[in-house]
Coordinates of C-alpha atoms in Angstrom, one line a residue:
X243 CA 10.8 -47.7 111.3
X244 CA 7.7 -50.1 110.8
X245 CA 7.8 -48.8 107.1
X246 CA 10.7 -50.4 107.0
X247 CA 10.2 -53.1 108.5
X248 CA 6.9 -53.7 106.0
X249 CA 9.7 -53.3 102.4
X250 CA 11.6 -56.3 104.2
X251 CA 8.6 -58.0 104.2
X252 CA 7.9 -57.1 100.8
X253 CA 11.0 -57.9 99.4
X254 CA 10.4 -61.5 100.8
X255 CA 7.0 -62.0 99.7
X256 CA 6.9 -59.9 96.1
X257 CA 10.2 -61.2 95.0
X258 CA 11.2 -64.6 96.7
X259 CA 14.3 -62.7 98.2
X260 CA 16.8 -64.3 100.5
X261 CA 17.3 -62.4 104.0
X262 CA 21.2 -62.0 102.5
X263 CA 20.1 -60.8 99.5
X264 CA 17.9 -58.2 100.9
X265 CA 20.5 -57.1 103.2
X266 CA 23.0 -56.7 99.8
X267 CA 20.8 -54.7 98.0
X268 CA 22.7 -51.5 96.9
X269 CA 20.6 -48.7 95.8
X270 CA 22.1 -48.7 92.3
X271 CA 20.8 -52.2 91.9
X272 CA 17.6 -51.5 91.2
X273 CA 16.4 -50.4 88.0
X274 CA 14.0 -48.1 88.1
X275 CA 13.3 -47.4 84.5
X276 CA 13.4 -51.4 83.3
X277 CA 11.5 -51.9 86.7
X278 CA 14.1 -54.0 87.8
X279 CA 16.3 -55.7 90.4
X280 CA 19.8 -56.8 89.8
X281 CA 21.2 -59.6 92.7
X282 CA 24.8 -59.7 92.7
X283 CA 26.9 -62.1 95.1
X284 CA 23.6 -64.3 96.0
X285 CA 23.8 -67.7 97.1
X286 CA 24.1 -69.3 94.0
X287 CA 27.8 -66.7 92.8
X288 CA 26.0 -65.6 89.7
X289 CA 23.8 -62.0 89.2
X290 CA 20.4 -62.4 88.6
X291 CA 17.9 -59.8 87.6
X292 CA 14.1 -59.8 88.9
X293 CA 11.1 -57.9 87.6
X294 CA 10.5 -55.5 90.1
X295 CA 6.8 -55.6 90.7
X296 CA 5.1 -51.6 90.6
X297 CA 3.3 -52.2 94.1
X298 CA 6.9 -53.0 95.3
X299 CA 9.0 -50.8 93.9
X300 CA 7.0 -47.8 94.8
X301 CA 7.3 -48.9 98.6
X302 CA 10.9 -48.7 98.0
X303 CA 11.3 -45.7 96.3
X304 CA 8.7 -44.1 98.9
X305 CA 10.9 -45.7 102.0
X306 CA 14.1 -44.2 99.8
X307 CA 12.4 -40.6 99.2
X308 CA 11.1 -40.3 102.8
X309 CA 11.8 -42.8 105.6
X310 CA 15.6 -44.3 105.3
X311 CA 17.9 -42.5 107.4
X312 CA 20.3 -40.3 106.3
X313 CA 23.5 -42.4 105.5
X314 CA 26.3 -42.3 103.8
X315 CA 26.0 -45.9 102.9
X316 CA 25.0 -47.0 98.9
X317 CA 22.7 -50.5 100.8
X318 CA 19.1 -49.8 100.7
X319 CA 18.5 -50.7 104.4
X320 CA 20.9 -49.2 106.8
X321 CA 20.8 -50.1 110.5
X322 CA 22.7 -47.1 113.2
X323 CA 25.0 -47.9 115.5
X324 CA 26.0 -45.1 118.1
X325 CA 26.8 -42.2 115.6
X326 CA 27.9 -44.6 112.5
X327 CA 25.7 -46.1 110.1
X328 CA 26.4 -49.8 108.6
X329 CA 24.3 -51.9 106.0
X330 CA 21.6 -54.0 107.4
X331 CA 22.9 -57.4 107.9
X332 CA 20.8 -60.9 107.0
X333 CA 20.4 -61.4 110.7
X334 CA 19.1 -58.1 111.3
X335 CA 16.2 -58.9 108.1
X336 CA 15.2 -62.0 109.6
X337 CA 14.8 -60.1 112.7
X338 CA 13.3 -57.7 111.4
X339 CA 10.4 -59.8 110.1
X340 CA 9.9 -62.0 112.7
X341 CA 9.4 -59.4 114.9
X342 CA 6.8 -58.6 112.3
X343 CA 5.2 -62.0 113.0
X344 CA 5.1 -61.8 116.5
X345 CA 3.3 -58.5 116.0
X346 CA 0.5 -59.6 114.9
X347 CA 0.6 -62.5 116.5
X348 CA 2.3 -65.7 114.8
X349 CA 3.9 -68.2 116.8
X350 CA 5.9 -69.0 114.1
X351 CA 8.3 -66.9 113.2
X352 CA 10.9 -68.1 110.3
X353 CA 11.2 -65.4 107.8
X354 CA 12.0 -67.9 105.3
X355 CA 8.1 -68.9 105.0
X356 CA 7.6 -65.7 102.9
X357 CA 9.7 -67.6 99.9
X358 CA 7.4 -70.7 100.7
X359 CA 4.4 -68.2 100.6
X360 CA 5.7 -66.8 97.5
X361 CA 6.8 -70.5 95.8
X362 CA 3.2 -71.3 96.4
X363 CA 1.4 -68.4 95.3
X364 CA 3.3 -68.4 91.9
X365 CA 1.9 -72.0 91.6
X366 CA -1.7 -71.7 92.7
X367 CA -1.2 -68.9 89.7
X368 CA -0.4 -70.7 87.1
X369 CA 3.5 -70.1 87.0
X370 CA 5.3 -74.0 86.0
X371 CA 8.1 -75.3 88.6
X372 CA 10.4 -74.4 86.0
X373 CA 9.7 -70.5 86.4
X374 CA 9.3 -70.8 90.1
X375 CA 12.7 -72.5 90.5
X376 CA 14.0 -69.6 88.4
X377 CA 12.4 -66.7 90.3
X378 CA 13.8 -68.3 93.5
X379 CA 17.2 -68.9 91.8
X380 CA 17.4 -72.5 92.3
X381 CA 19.6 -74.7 90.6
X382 CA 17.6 -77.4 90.6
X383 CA 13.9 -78.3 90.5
X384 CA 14.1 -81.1 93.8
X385 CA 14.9 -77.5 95.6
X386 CA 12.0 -75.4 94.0
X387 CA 9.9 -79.1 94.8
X388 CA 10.2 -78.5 98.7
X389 CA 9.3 -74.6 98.8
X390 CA 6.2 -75.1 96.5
X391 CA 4.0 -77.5 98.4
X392 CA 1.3 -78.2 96.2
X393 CA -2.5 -78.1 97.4
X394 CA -3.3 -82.2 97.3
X395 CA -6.9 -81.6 98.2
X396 CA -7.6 -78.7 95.0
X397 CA -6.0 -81.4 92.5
X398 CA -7.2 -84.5 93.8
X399 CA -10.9 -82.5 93.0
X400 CA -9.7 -82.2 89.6
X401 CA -7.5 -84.7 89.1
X402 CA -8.3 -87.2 86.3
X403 CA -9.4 -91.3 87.0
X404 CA -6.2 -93.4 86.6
X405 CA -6.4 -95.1 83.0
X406 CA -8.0 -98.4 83.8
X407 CA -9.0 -97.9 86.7
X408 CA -12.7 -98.1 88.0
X409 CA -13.8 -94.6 87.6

């Protein structure tokens, strides 16, 4: 189960997903050939496909292959219930990893600072807002603004005299 519990977190943190998107994902939506991730029914009504990153698909198809439960459900994460078996539920995932983060000892525990970590990340990379607004699937870049908090202090070292100003 703490296998698990880590693809949740990877899901989050690899990919920018959504706790209800994680909790949606059908086994047939993942690609395994293109290396892919198909979202359907997310937030925004539309499909989206994600690159499906090697480290994290491998922990998927390893969970798949040798830790999920038996089940006669097609979701990747199943949760058990007496002797039935439903699909994990986005309040389930977001208890699932901040039970994570009290583990090893975080006070705070909102799963949704894994899309923040992962906003950021892509930035401090290299990737424009533009393509960080699309890998979250925001609509607009005011959204993608608020996740990816810039690092004032690295740009103000780099950051250029103000035209006119005294340098």
């Amino acid at each position: 189960m703490a296998e698990a519990k880590l693809r949740h977190y990877s899901l989050r943190i690899d990919l920018g997903m959504r706790s209800g998107e994680i909790a949606g994902l059908r086994v047939a939506d993942i690609d395994w050939r293109a290396g892919t991730v198909t979202l359907k029914g997310t937030k925004s009504l539309r499909q989206d496909i994600l690159p499906l990153p090697m480290e994290t698909g491998q922990a998927l198809a390893d969970y798949l292959q040798h830790e999920r439960p038996v089940s006669t459900s097609n979701s990747v994460f199943v949760m058990h219930r007496g002797d039935h078996d439903r699909r994990m539920t986005a309040g389930a995932v977001r208890g699932v990893i901040g039970s994570a983060y009290w583990r090893i000892g975080l006070t705070h525990t909102r799963s949704h600072a894994l899309r923040h970590a992962f906003a950021c990340r892509l930035v401090e990379n290299g990737s424009s807002l533009k393509e960080v607004a699309d890998l979250l699937r925001h609509r607009s870049l005011n959204s993608t603004l608020i996740y990816a908090k810039l690092d004032t202090p690295k740009l103000a070292a780099v950051a250029l005299p103000w035209p006119g100003s005294a340098a």
